[in-house]
Coordinates of N, CA and C and ligand atoms in Angstrom, one line a residue:
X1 N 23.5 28.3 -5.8 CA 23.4 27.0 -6.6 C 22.0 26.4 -6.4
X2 N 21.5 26.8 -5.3 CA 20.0 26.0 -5.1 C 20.1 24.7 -4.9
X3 N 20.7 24.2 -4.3 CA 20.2 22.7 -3.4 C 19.4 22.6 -3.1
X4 N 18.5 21.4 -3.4 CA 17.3 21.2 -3.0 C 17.1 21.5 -1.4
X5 N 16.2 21.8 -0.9 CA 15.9 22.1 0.4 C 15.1 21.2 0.8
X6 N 14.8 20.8 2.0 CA 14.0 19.6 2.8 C 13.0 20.5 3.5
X7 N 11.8 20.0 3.5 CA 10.4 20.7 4.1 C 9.9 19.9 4.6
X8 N 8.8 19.9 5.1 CA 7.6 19.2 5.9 C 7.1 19.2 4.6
X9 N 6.0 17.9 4.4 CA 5.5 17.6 3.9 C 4.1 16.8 4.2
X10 N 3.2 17.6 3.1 CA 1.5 17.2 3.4 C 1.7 15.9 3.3
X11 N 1.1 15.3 4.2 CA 0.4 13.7 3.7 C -0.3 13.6 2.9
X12 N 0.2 12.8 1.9 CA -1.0 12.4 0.7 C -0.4 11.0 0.1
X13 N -1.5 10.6 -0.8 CA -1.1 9.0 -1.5 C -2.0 8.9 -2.6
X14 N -1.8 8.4 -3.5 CA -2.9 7.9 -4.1 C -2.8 6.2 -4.3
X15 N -3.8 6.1 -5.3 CA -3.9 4.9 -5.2 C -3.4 3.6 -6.5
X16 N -2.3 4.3 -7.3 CA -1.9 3.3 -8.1 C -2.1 3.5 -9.0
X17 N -3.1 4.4 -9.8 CA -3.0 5.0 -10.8 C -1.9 5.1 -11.9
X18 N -2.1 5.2 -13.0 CA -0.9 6.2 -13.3 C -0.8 7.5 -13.4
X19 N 0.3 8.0 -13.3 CA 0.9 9.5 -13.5 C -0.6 9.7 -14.2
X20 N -0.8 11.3 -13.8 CA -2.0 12.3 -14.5 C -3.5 12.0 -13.7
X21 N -3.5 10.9 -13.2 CA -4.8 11.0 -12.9 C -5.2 11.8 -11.6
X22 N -4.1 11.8 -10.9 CA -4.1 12.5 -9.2 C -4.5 13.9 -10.5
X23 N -4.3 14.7 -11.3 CA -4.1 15.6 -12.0 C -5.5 16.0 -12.1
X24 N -5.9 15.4 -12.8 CA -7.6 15.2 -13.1 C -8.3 15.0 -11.9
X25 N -8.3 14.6 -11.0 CA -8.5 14.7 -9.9 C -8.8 15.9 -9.2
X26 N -7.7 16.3 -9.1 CA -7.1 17.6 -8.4 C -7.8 18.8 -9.4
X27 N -7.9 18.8 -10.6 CA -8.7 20.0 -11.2 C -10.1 19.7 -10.9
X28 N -10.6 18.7 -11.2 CA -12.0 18.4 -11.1 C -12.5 19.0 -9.5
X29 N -11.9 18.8 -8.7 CA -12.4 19.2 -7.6 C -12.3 20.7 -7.3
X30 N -11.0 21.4 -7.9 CA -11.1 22.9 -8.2 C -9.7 23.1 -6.6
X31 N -8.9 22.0 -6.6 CA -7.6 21.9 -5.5 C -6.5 22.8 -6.1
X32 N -6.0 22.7 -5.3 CA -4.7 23.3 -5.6 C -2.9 22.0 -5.2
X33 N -2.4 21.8 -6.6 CA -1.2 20.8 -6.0 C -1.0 20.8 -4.8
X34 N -0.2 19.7 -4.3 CA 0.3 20.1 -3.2 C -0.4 19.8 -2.0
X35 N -1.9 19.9 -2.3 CA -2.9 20.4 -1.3 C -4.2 19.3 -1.1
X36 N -3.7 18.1 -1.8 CA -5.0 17.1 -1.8 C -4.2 16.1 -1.4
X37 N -5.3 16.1 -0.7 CA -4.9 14.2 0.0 C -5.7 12.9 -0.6
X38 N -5.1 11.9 -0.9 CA -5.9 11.3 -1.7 C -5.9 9.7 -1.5
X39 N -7.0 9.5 -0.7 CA -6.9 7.9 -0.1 C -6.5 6.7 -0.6
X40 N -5.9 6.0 -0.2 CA -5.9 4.5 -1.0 C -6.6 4.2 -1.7
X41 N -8.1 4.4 -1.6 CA -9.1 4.4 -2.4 C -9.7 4.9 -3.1
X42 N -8.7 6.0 -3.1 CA -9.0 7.2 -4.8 C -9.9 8.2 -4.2
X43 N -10.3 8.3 -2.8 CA -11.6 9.3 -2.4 C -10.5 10.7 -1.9
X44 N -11.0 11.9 -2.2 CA -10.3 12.9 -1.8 C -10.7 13.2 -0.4
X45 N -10.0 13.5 0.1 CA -10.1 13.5 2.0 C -9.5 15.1 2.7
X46 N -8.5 15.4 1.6 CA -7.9 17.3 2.6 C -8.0 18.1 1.5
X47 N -9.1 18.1 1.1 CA -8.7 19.0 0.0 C -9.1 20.7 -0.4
X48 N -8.7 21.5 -0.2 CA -8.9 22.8 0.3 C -8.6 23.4 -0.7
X49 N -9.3 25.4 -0.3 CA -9.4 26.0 -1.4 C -8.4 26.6 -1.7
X50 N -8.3 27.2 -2.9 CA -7.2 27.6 -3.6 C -6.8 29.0 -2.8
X51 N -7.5 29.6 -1.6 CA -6.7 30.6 -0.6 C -5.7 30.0 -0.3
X52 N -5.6 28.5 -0.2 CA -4.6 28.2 0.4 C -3.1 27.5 -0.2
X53 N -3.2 28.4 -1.4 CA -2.3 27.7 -2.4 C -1.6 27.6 -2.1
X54 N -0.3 26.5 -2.6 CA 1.0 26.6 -2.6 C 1.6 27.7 -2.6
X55 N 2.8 27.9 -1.9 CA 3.8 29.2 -2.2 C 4.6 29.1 -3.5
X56 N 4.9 30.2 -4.2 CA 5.4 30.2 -5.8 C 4.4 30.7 -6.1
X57 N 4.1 30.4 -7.7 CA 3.8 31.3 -8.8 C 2.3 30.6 -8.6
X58 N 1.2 31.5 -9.0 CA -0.3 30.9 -9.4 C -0.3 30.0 -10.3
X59 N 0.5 29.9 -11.4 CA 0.4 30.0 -13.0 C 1.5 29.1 -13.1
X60 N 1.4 27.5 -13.7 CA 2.1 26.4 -14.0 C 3.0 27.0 -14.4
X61 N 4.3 25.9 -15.3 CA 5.0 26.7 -15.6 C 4.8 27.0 -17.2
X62 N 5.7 28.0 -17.4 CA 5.3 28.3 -18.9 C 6.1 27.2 -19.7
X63 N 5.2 26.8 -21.2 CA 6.4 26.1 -22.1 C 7.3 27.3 -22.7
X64 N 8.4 26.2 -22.6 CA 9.6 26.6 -23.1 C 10.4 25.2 -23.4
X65 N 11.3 25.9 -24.3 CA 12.2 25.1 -25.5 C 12.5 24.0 -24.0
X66 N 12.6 23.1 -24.8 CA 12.9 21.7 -24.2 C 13.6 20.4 -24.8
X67 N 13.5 19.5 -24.1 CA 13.7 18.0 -24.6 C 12.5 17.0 -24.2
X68 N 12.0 16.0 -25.4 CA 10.9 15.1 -25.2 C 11.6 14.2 -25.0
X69 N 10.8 13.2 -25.0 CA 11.2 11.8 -24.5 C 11.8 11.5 -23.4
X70 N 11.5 12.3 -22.5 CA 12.0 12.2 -21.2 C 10.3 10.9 -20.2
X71 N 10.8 9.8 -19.5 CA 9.6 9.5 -19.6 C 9.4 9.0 -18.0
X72 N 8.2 8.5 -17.3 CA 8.4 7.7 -16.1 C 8.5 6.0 -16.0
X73 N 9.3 5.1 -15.4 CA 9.8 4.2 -15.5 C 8.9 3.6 -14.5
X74 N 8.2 2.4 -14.9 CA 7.0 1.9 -14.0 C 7.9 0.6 -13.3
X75 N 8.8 0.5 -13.5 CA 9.7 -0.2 -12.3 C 10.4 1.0 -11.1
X76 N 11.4 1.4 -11.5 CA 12.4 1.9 -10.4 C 11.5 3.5 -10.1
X77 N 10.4 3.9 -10.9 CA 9.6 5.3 -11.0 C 10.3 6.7 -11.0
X78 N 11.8 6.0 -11.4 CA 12.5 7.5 -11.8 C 12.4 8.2 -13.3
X79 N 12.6 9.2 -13.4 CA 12.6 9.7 -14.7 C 14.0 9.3 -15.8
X80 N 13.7 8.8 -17.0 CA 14.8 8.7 -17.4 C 14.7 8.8 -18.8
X81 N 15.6 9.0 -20.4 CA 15.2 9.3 -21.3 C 15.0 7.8 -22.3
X82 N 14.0 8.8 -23.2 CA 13.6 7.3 -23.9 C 14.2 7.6 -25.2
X83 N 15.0 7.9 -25.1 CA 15.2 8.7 -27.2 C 16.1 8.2 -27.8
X84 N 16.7 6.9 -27.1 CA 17.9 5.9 -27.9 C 17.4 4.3 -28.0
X85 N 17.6 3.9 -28.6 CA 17.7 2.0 -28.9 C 17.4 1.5 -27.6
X86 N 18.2 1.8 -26.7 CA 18.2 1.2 -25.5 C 17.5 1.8 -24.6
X87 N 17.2 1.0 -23.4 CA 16.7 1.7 -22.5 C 17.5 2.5 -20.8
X88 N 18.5 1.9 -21.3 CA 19.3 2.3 -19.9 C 19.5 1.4 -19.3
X89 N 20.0 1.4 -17.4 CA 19.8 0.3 -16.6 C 19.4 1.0 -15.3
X90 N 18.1 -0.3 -14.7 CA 16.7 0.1 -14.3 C 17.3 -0.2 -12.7
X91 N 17.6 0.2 -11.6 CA 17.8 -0.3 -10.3 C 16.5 -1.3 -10.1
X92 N 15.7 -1.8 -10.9 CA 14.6 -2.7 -10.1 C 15.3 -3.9 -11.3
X93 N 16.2 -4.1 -12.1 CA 16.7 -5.0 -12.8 C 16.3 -5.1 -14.4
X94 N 17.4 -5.2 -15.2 CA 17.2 -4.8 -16.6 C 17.4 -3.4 -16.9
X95 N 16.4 -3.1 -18.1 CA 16.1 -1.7 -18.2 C 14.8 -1.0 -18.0
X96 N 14.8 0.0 -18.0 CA 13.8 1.1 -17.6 C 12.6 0.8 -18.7
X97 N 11.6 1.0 -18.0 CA 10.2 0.5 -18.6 C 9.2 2.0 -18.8
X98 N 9.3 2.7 -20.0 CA 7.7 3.9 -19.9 C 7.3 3.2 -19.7
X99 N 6.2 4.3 -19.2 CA 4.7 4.6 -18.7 C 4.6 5.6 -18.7
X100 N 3.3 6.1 -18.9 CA 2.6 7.6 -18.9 C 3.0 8.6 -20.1
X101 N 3.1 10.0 -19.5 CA 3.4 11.3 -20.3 C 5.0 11.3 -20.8
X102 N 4.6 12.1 -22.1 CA 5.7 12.3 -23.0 C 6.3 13.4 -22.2
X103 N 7.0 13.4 -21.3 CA 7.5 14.4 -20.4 C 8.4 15.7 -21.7
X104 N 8.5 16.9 -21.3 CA 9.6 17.9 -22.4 C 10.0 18.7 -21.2
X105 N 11.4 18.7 -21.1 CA 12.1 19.2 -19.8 C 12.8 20.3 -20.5
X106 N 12.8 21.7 -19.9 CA 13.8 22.8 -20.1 C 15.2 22.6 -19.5
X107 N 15.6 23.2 -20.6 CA 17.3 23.2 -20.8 C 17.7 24.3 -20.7
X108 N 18.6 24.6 -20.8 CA 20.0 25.9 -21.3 C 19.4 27.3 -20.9
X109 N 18.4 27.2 -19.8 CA 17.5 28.3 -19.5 C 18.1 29.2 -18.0
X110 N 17.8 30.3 -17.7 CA 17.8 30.3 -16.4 C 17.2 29.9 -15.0
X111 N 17.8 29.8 -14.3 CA 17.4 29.3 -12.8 C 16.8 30.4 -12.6
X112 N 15.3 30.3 -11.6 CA 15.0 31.1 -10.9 C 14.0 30.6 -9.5
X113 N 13.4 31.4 -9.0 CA 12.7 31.1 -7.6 C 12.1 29.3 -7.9
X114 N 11.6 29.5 -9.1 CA 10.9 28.4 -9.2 C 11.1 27.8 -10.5
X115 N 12.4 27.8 -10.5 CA 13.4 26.3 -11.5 C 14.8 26.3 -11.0
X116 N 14.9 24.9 -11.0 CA 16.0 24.8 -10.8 C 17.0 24.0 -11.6
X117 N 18.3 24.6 -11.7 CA 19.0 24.3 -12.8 C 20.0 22.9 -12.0
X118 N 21.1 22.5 -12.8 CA 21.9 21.5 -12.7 C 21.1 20.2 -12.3
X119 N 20.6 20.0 -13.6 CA 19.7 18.5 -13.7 C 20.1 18.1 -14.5
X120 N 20.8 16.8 -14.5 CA 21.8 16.0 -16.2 C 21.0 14.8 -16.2
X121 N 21.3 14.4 -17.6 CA 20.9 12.9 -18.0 C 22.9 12.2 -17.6
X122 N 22.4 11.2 -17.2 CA 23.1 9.6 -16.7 C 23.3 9.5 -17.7
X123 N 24.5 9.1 -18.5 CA 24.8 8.4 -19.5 C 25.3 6.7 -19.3
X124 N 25.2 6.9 -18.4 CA 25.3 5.5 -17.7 C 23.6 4.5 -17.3
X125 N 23.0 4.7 -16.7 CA 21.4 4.4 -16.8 C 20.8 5.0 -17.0
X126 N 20.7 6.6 -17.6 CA 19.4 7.3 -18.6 C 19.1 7.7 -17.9
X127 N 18.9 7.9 -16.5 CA 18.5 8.8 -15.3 C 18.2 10.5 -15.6
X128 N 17.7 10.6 -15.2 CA 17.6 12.3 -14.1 C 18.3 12.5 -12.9
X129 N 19.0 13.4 -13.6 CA 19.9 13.1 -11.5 C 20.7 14.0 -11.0
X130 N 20.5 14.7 -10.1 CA 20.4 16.8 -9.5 C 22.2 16.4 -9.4
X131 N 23.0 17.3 -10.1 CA 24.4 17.2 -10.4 C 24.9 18.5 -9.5
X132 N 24.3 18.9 -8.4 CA 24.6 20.1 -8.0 C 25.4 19.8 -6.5
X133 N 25.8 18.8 -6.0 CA 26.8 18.6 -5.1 C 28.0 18.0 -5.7
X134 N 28.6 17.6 -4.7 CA 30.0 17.2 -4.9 C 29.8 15.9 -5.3
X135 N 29.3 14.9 -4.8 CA 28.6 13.7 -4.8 C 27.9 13.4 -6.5
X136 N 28.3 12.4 -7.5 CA 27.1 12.4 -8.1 C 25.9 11.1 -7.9
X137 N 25.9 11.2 -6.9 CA 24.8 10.3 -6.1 C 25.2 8.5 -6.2
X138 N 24.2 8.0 -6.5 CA 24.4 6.4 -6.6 C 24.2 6.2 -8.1
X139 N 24.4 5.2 -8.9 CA 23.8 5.1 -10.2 C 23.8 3.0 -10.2
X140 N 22.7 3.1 -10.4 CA 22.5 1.3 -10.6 C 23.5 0.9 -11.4
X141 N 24.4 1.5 -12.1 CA 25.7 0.5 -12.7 C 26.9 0.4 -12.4
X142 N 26.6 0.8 -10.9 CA 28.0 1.2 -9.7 C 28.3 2.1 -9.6
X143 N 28.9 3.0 -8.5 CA 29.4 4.0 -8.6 C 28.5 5.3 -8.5
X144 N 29.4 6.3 -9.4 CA 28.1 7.4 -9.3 C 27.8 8.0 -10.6
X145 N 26.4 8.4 -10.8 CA 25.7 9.0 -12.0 C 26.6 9.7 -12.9
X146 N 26.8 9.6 -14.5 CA 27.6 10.3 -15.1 C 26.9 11.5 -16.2
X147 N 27.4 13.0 -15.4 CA 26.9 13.8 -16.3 C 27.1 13.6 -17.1
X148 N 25.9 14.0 -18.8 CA 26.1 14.4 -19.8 C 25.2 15.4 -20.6
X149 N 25.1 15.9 -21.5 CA 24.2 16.7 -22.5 C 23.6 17.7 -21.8
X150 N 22.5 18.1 -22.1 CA 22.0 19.6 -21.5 C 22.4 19.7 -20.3
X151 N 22.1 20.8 -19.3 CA 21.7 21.0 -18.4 C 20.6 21.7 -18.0
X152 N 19.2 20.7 -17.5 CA 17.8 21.0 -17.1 C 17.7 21.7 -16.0
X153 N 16.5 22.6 -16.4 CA 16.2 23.3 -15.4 C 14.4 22.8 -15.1
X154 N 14.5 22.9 -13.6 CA 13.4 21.7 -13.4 C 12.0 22.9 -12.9
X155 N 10.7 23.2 -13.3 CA 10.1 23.9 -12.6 C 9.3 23.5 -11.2
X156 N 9.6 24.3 -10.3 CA 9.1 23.4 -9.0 C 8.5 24.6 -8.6
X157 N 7.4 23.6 -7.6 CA 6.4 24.4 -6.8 C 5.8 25.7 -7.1
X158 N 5.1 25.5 -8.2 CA 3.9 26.2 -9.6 C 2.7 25.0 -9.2
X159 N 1.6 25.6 -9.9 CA 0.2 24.1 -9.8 C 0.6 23.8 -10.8
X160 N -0.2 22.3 -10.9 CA 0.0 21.4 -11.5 C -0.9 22.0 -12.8
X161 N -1.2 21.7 -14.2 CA -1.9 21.8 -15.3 C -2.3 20.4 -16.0
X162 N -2.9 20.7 -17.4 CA -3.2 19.7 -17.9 C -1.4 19.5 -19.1
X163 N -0.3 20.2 -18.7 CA 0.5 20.1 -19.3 C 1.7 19.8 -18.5
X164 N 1.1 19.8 -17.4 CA 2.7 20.1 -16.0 C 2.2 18.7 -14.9
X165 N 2.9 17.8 -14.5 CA 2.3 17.0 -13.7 C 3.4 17.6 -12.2
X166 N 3.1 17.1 -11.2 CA 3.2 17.5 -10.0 C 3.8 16.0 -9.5
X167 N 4.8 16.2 -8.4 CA 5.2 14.9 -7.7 C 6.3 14.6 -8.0
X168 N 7.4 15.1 -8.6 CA 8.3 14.9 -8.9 C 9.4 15.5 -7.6
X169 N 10.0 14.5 -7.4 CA 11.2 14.9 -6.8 C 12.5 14.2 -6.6
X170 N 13.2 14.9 -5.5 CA 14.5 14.5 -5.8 C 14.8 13.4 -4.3
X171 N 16.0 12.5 -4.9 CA 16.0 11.1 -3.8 C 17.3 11.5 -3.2
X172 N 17.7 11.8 -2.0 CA 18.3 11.8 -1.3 C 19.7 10.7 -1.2
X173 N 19.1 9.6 -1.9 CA 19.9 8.7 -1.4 C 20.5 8.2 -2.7
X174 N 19.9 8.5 -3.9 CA 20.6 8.4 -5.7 C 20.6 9.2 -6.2
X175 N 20.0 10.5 -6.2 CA 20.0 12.0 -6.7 C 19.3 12.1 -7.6
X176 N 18.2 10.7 -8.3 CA 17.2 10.5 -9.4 C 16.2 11.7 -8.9
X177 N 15.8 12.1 -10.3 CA 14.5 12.5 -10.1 C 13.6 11.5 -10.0
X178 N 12.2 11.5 -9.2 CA 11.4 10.0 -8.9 C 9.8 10.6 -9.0
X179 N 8.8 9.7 -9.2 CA 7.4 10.1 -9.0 C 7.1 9.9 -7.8
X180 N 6.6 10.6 -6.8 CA 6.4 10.5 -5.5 C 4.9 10.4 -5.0
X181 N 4.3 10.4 -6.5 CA 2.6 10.2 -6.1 C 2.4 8.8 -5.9
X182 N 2.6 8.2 -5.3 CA 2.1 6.8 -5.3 C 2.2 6.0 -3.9
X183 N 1.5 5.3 -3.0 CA 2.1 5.1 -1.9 C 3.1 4.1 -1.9
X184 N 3.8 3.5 -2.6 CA 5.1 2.7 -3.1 C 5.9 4.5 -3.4
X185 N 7.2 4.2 -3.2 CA 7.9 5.0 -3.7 C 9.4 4.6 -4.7
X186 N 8.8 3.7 -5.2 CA 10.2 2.8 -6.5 C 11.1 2.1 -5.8
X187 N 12.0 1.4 -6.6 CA 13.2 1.1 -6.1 C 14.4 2.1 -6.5
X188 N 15.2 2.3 -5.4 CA 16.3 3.0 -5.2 C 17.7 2.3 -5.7
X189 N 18.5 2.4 -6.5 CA 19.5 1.9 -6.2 C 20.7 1.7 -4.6
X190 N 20.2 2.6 -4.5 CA 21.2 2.7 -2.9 C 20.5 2.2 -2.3
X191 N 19.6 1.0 -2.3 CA 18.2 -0.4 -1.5 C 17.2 0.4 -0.7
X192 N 16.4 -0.4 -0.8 CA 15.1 -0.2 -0.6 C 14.5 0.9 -1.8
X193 N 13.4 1.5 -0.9 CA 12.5 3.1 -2.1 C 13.9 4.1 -2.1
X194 N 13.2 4.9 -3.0 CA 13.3 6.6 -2.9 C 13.1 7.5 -1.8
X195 N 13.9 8.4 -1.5 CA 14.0 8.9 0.0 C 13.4 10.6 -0.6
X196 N 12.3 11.0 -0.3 CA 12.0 12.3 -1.1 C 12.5 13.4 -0.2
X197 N 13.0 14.7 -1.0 CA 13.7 15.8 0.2 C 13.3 16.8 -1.0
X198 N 13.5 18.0 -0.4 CA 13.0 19.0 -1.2 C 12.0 19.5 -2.0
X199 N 12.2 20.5 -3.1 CA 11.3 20.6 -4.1 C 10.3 19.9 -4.8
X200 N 8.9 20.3 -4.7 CA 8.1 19.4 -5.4 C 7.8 19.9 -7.0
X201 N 8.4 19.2 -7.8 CA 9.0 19.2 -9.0 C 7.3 19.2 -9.8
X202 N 7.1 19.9 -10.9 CA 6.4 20.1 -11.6 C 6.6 20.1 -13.3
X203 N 6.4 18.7 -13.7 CA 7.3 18.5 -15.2 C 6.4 18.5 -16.6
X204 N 6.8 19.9 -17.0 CA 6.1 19.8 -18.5 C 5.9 18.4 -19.4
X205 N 4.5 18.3 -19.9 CA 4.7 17.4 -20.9 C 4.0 17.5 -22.0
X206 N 3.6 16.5 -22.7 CA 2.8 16.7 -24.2 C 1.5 15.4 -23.6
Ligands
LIG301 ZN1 13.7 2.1 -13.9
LIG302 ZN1 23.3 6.8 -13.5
LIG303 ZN1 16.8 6.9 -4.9

């Protein structure tokens, strides 16, 4: 089934940006995801050569058939969809606010080394939220997240592109998918931030 797995993880941060710029960053210097550290002050500090790539594939992930409007929420910084009237409901209060990339997430595809499948949209707050335990985690409208519609398959731990952003993962403590580049890590429904564990999620976009 592929449960996310828990690792050690590089230290890094950036500095408040939004989503994509750690991106630009990270190509400009000729890094490899995963593998830049990046000061509060936007100066790059660990940033090594591509011998030392990430483990997975060289090669981002490929596109394939998807769903758009998937987007990042500059309050709670989870992923959630934008393709109805409404926006959902936001654990930082109200609803969910874009920002950034027109994210397009694969569906109805196979799981492999480096995607992972059972990822639903919330029909209840619009979320992203890993449906692969027994648990369906926390959901800001009580209770727990309610699957519905596709089932996404998420590409993780590939480099990042000018079409795949990097930092995406999964919260331990609501089962959202969350942006984890930032030294804030959102609000959690289940209080306080996002608790990051596993896979470092790599999400096609336009
Ligand atoms: Zn939100
Ligand atoms: Zn939910
Ligand atoms: Zn959370």
């Amino acid at each position: 089934m592929g449960l996310p797995e828990r690792s050690d993880e590089p230290s890094q941060q950036s500095d408040g940006e939004p989503p994509g710029r750690r991106l630009f960053l990270s190509r400009a210097l000729g890094t490899t995801a995963g593998l830049v550290a990046v000061t509060a002050a936007g100066a790059i500090t660990g940033g090594v050569t591509s011998a030392h790539a990430a483990p997975g594939s060289a090669m981002g992930p490929a596109r394939q058939e998807g769903q758009r409007n998937w987007r990042f929420c500059n309050k709670c910084f989870g992923m959630f969809y934008y393709g109805y009237p409404t926006n959902g409901v936001c654990p930082a209060g109200g609803a969910h606010y874009m920002a950034g990339y027109d994210f397009d997430i694969p569906y109805n595809v196979g799981e492999t080394p480096n995607a992972q499948a059972n990822w639903r949209f919330c029909d209840r707050c619009f979320g992203m939220f890993f449906f692969g335990y027994p648990s369906g985690g926390w959901c800001p409208t009580g209770g727990s997240h309610s699957a519905a519609g596709f089932n996404f398959v998420l590409p993780h731990d590939v480099v990042e592109t000018p079409n795949a952003q990097a930092y995406w993962r999964f919260c331990t403590k609501c089962f959202v998918l969350f942006f984890w580049g930032y030294p804030a890590k959102g609000r959690c429904p289940a209080g306080n931030e996002h608790n990051a564990a596993g896979f470092n999620f790599v999400i096609p976009h336009w």
